[in-house]
């Protein structure tokens, strides 16, 4: 006990020193600013256009939150506010949105992808459900603040590599440490469904495409793994603990989801069979060719975390706007879907614009917004807390001076995670100011 | 066996000399003249001259003559060829027959790029340049392989070692069993060249453009060697190269029709008219190919149909692939109709037998037999200048000919292939056409059996006709003129077995035993025609009106069928982003005519122009992508040497890239196609206009200044290559600077030497390019990230008296914008990429706006095929992050790149006289909600959102038709293959690809 106490007091001293030094060199701290403080008094966001996130829009309404939860959403401009005991934010002419949710990301798992020491998403082995992504989540990444600055406040983080790369987690992106960041610690099992066709080469230089001769072997291996894990989960007492199967238990009582990466239409068809066979809470991730089998997806009530719209049509023959209009196709077919952004964390901040792109190809703006808010929350199983501006949900939201989905207008002025005000500074803004100052130029952006 | 001097063969085309042999004999003299007369034959003296009832006389392995006379000289053995047809044996031009397999000289290096040749001796520095290889020296008779050629009807081949870029000389060899000395008909026929480096493990060249540059340099070096070089060194390769220039040059350009144009262009530069080996898709661009004036050698392998029964599998086959399946059989016919001289090669056929199968398919579809025979005999001989030796049965030619049972392009079979006067039996099976209904009778018996014979001569099907519906099968064997039959007549207790012969008149007779074992005499006579239904012919008629895919330009989905024309269009009441002092004009009109912007103003008169209402729409100049890697073929990086200034993307433009169309749909009209970033001094770039459907050359922006890619940082240091990239200089930024200083110093010295001694200096394409830079005739676009190296390069340039034109990527440009301004350089950057490697850690999305504000004209580029489709919203990020004005941001993808590329007198703004490269947008061009409705290049509407919908429907319809046709073909017995996914190549700066072999 004594040693612990000493340690604590040491760290307090240290912290004080750091705080003092930060105060004298404020710019350094802004690369990864301190997380917001717990909400102390109710906040009223007044007069803004409220995009609820479930399709509804309230022109000139009020959002109130207290103790980190949304306490009221009204279609009136509240004027009767006790300003001494509340914070009032005038949002007139501005837009209020739920914090954006980015599924299927490497946020906080890699800093600079070319540098191996900064990569923590691909462990050795093939079946690795026991790997817990959450513990590698780096809250101090320089990249994360730049992503937040465009309105993305929640991420699903997941490993890559192998048939089962591991267990994903869901985090909020304004945290001191990973435990502080947890929304869902063990969210789901990631499955890379066997591919029918394999392509050699690498990302920029795709090699020859071959049929995967081991497809059935790999599928059987996957099925056996699930079958054995299921049998194991039904055992009362186990003689010898199997960490992999332990990690799979939640799959069969549906406390964990199964995120299945599949793009080829036949792989998706097989994946649906797989979901039904093992009766799991399965979600298709990728879904490039989903448009070919919408009836089947609908019939089986399969949800999709859709590849980013900013991708190429797979085939020269494809409609050249196919990835752009995929969201509309799925929407029209009545399929639950949400959208993902670019793979690398540096480009995660473009999530709202990938959604916006779908608007030019038939989706309504609010539907596009749903695909990165409420639909994402629902598919990830966090809709009890997140994804829309509704009473009782977390006060995780942003205020943008313009339309959040369009890069020319997206401008996040304020962001809150569970009522805590997020510091929207980041390394890049700091560098901007540093050099504008060097040149004696006026800051056009804060 | 008689031995003949090789020389006597070479010089005895018209005279038959007495052959003498230098070889000692073991035994008595057994000289034979092999004097034969083949009489009563239908003889093709050459592919055009068919003589009926003719006589062919050969002696000493040569043709004496072919005539309609029946005169048989004394001493000649007569061979009666009644009913038979004699053709000249075929000539193959592309083969490595009799040559050893080529193996790599070394194993390459694991720690990086092999720079030096592993070849020992006084040869060229590059392993892929080996003009000293002489096929006739390496040649060994290989009877097993020769036999396969003979079976197909070939009598001689031009054999060369099929490896490398300069492959040396090929020899004409006959396919008999004679000794090498006698089989080599001509030692050097032609030189052989290709774009493929082959088995060499030496790094250079790694890309197609490197192969082309190496070839160019070798032409120059050969000339220099002759004049100067040989005074100071002996180089066997250059000696051989120069000697080889006296012979015809055959170029294997087998990638696609584009390779034919590429090869011809290189040839033209050095006054060489190549004979070009194509790949079978020439039908796609006949006019352009004809314009080359090249004689062609074309393969004739036909693609198999696909397994398309599964609709999902079928979805993954490209329309272009399916169309090629349908049209490839017409390739020869189209070449012939276009009056392009061509020879056929069997090269590339998976199974040799396919040659005839494929030819028959093509003939069925309308190809003339005469053309085919010519392409197999006289054309190859003529094209390679050996028609005095082979290819016809004119006097003095080698006695290489085929005796066949009839028309070999119908159901005639090759019976014998005579080579240099020696017979090789190909087919012993029956070749008589026995089809018909005969009377089979027995002595002393009144029963007449009706014997029906059908099927191929080699496999006759015989039946006894009992009545209209009943047949009894007859087992039969026929060998030469000996025949045996057996069958069990109706009501007989056992089989009738017959043995006999067929006489010259076609009558059969012999002895047999009945079911009781009693001997009987039998005969077969009174041949009557088969009672065949006309079904087959009807079927053929049906096929003649076969519906075929139309050619499109390019040969891809969304290509155009009829050339798109320049239009006169008046855009009315549209918001015009002029990029001039006029700014953004509301409710304005723009008239385009003859490919130019004719007028900008209000209330303009249409004057016959098509009017497009532009209310709520925006009109801008087309997007210009300063940094693109689309539309490049077979390698974006010649990544092997620190300087590859001699290579040019202009040589490898791929006009058939779907990304051109996709980006037109994003409003892009011009792009600079850049070399990659693996070398400090990269390669020359190409600037193209997106003229969808044009050839690579036609796409190039006319009279554009030349540019070249330079690069700095991690890529040129091979920092992220792992252990495979640790030996090439430079490995540090320190080395990068010295690499530049060294090269420019050398270029200066080169220039000095050239000025003082112009005739003695070897023209060095790399140095010439560097001189162009120093003399301000070529301009640098440099891939750059970190401020230190950016400053360094500007200082190096200043030291050598020139200015860097552009820093591309330039992610830390904002840190030294003042220095850049002072140097006078332009910037072209990504909007917001960062954090993917260490040197981009300080990249900020405000970069473009800061640079612009500091007075450095700045562009936003893509470097990515996908992002190139939405540069309008990428540039919007300059507004979002850096606070640039919308107008300024828009210039970053239009006017600024035009300035950077020195094209702002032609494109980049909407003003009178500029090219009509414009885009009509559905709304505000910076908005994510906006789409390009129309994109014009030179006043031609290459993208139209409405027309695109129509094209999709047409594509779907055409796909469906072809799928149904493939299913029918499969049902009809055609071979099929499994569906494979297409390969789409999307290049980035750091893409590496080996041209390989």
PDB file of N, CA and C in Angstrom, chain B residues 729-763:
ATOM      1  N   UNK B 729      22.877   3.077 -54.907  1.00  0.00           N
ATOM      2  CA  UNK B 729      23.119   4.468 -54.565  1.00  0.00           C
ATOM      3  C   UNK B 729      21.986   5.291 -55.163  1.00  0.00           C
ATOM      4  N   UNK B 730      21.410   6.240 -54.427  1.00  0.00           N
ATOM      5  CA  UNK B 730      21.683   6.670 -53.070  1.00  0.00           C
ATOM      6  C   UNK B 730      20.771   5.987 -52.040  1.00  0.00           C
ATOM      7  N   UNK B 731      21.277   5.870 -50.826  1.00  0.00           N
ATOM      8  CA  UNK B 731      20.489   5.313 -49.724  1.00  0.00           C
ATOM      9  C   UNK B 731      20.148   6.372 -48.680  1.00  0.00           C
ATOM     10  N   UNK B 732      20.681   7.582 -48.874  1.00  0.00           N
ATOM     11  CA  UNK B 732      20.415   8.679 -47.921  1.00  0.00           C
ATOM     12  C   UNK B 732      20.136   9.956 -48.704  1.00  0.00           C
ATOM     13  N   UNK B 733      19.603  10.936 -48.016  1.00  0.00           N
ATOM     14  CA  UNK B 733      19.371  12.228 -48.668  1.00  0.00           C
ATOM     15  C   UNK B 733      20.699  12.870 -49.074  1.00  0.00           C
ATOM     16  N   UNK B 734      21.741  12.509 -48.347  1.00  0.00           N
ATOM     17  CA  UNK B 734      23.063  13.024 -48.690  1.00  0.00           C
ATOM     18  C   UNK B 734      23.459  12.548 -50.093  1.00  0.00           C
ATOM     19  N   UNK B 735      23.205  11.272 -50.296  1.00  0.00           N
ATOM     20  CA  UNK B 735      23.536  10.688 -51.598  1.00  0.00           C
ATOM     21  C   UNK B 735      22.663  11.246 -52.705  1.00  0.00           C
ATOM     22  N   UNK B 736      21.421  11.557 -52.368  1.00  0.00           N
ATOM     23  CA  UNK B 736      20.495  12.058 -53.384  1.00  0.00           C
ATOM     24  C   UNK B 736      21.029  13.365 -53.979  1.00  0.00           C
ATOM     25  N   UNK B 737      21.494  14.243 -53.128  1.00  0.00           N
ATOM     26  CA  UNK B 737      22.030  15.508 -53.639  1.00  0.00           C
ATOM     27  C   UNK B 737      23.182  15.239 -54.616  1.00  0.00           C
ATOM     28  N   UNK B 738      24.102  14.369 -54.172  1.00  0.00           N
ATOM     29  CA  UNK B 738      25.286  14.121 -55.001  1.00  0.00           C
ATOM     30  C   UNK B 738      24.921  13.416 -56.305  1.00  0.00           C
ATOM     31  N   UNK B 739      23.875  12.647 -56.241  1.00  0.00           N
ATOM     32  CA  UNK B 739      23.392  11.992 -57.456  1.00  0.00           C
ATOM     33  C   UNK B 739      23.006  13.050 -58.504  1.00  0.00           C
ATOM     34  N   UNK B 740      22.294  14.078 -58.056  1.00  0.00           N
ATOM     35  CA  UNK B 740      21.918  15.155 -58.980  1.00  0.00           C
ATOM     36  C   UNK B 740      23.150  15.914 -59.469  1.00  0.00           C
ATOM     37  N   UNK B 741      24.001  16.282 -58.511  1.00  0.00           N
ATOM     38  CA  UNK B 741      25.173  17.082 -58.868  1.00  0.00           C
ATOM     39  C   UNK B 741      26.023  16.301 -59.879  1.00  0.00           C
ATOM     40  N   UNK B 742      26.212  15.046 -59.596  1.00  0.00           N
ATOM     41  CA  UNK B 742      27.008  14.204 -60.491  1.00  0.00           C
ATOM     42  C   UNK B 742      26.412  14.168 -61.895  1.00  0.00           C
ATOM     43  N   UNK B 743      25.120  13.924 -61.970  1.00  0.00           N
ATOM     44  CA  UNK B 743      24.502  13.788 -63.291  1.00  0.00           C
ATOM     45  C   UNK B 743      24.550  15.097 -64.079  1.00  0.00           C
ATOM     46  N   UNK B 744      24.277  16.197 -63.414  1.00  0.00           N
ATOM     47  CA  UNK B 744      24.294  17.456 -64.158  1.00  0.00           C
ATOM     48  C   UNK B 744      25.728  17.853 -64.525  1.00  0.00           C
ATOM     49  N   UNK B 745      26.667  17.504 -63.658  1.00  0.00           N
ATOM     50  CA  UNK B 745      28.060  17.771 -64.002  1.00  0.00           C
ATOM     51  C   UNK B 745      28.456  16.973 -65.240  1.00  0.00           C
ATOM     52  N   UNK B 746      28.094  15.722 -65.227  1.00  0.00           N
ATOM     53  CA  UNK B 746      28.417  14.883 -66.379  1.00  0.00           C
ATOM     54  C   UNK B 746      27.751  15.404 -67.653  1.00  0.00           C
ATOM     55  N   UNK B 747      26.524  15.874 -67.490  1.00  0.00           N
ATOM     56  CA  UNK B 747      25.809  16.379 -68.664  1.00  0.00           C
ATOM     57  C   UNK B 747      26.514  17.615 -69.224  1.00  0.00           C
ATOM     58  N   UNK B 748      27.034  18.423 -68.315  1.00  0.00           N
ATOM     59  CA  UNK B 748      27.759  19.622 -68.762  1.00  0.00           C
ATOM     60  C   UNK B 748      29.018  19.217 -69.530  1.00  0.00           C
ATOM     61  N   UNK B 749      29.759  18.280 -68.942  1.00  0.00           N
ATOM     62  CA  UNK B 749      30.979  17.803 -69.592  1.00  0.00           C
ATOM     63  C   UNK B 749      30.654  17.192 -70.957  1.00  0.00           C
ATOM     64  N   UNK B 750      29.560  16.475 -70.984  1.00  0.00           N
ATOM     65  CA  UNK B 750      29.099  15.850 -72.232  1.00  0.00           C
ATOM     66  C   UNK B 750      28.842  16.920 -73.289  1.00  0.00           C
ATOM     67  N   UNK B 751      28.197  17.985 -72.847  1.00  0.00           N
ATOM     68  CA  UNK B 751      27.883  19.070 -73.784  1.00  0.00           C
ATOM     69  C   UNK B 751      29.174  19.716 -74.322  1.00  0.00           C
ATOM     70  N   UNK B 752      30.099  19.906 -73.396  1.00  0.00           N
ATOM     71  CA  UNK B 752      31.376  20.501 -73.793  1.00  0.00           C
ATOM     72  C   UNK B 752      32.064  19.626 -74.836  1.00  0.00           C
ATOM     73  N   UNK B 753      32.123  18.359 -74.521  1.00  0.00           N
ATOM     74  CA  UNK B 753      32.785  17.420 -75.428  1.00  0.00           C
ATOM     75  C   UNK B 753      32.104  17.421 -76.788  1.00  0.00           C
ATOM     76  N   UNK B 754      30.793  17.499 -76.748  1.00  0.00           N
ATOM     77  CA  UNK B 754      30.043  17.477 -78.002  1.00  0.00           C
ATOM     78  C   UNK B 754      30.326  18.726 -78.844  1.00  0.00           C
ATOM     79  N   UNK B 755      30.427  19.843 -78.161  1.00  0.00           N
ATOM     80  CA  UNK B 755      30.666  21.097 -78.870  1.00  0.00           C
ATOM     81  C   UNK B 755      32.049  21.078 -79.520  1.00  0.00           C
ATOM     82  N   UNK B 756      33.006  20.545 -78.793  1.00  0.00           N
ATOM     83  CA  UNK B 756      34.363  20.610 -79.336  1.00  0.00           C
ATOM     84  C   UNK B 756      34.617  19.498 -80.342  1.00  0.00           C
ATOM     85  N   UNK B 757      33.898  18.429 -80.223  1.00  0.00           N
ATOM     86  CA  UNK B 757      34.179  17.270 -81.064  1.00  0.00           C
ATOM     87  C   UNK B 757      32.897  16.540 -81.447  1.00  0.00           C
ATOM     88  N   UNK B 758      32.053  17.215 -82.182  1.00  0.00           N
ATOM     89  CA  UNK B 758      30.692  16.670 -82.368  1.00  0.00           C
ATOM     90  C   UNK B 758      30.671  15.257 -82.954  1.00  0.00           C
ATOM     91  N   UNK B 759      31.602  14.958 -83.831  1.00  0.00           N
ATOM     92  CA  UNK B 759      31.483  13.668 -84.509  1.00  0.00           C
ATOM     93  C   UNK B 759      31.964  12.511 -83.636  1.00  0.00           C
ATOM     94  N   UNK B 760      32.741  12.843 -82.623  1.00  0.00           N
ATOM     95  CA  UNK B 760      33.342  11.754 -81.849  1.00  0.00           C
ATOM     96  C   UNK B 760      32.522  11.315 -80.640  1.00  0.00           C
ATOM     97  N   UNK B 761      31.585  12.165 -80.259  1.00  0.00           N
ATOM     98  CA  UNK B 761      30.872  11.863 -79.016  1.00  0.00           C
ATOM     99  C   UNK B 761      29.642  10.992 -79.272  1.00  0.00           C
ATOM    100  N   UNK B 762      29.569   9.991 -78.482  1.00  0.00           N
ATOM    101  CA  UNK B 762      28.431   9.069 -78.566  1.00  0.00           C
ATOM    102  C   UNK B 762      27.166   9.784 -78.082  1.00  0.00           C
ATOM    103  N   UNK B 763      26.115   9.733 -78.864  1.00  0.00           N
ATOM    104  CA  UNK B 763      24.860  10.346 -78.432  1.00  0.00           C
ATOM    105  C   UNK B 763      24.283   9.524 -77.291  1.00  0.00           C
TER     106      UNK B 763
END
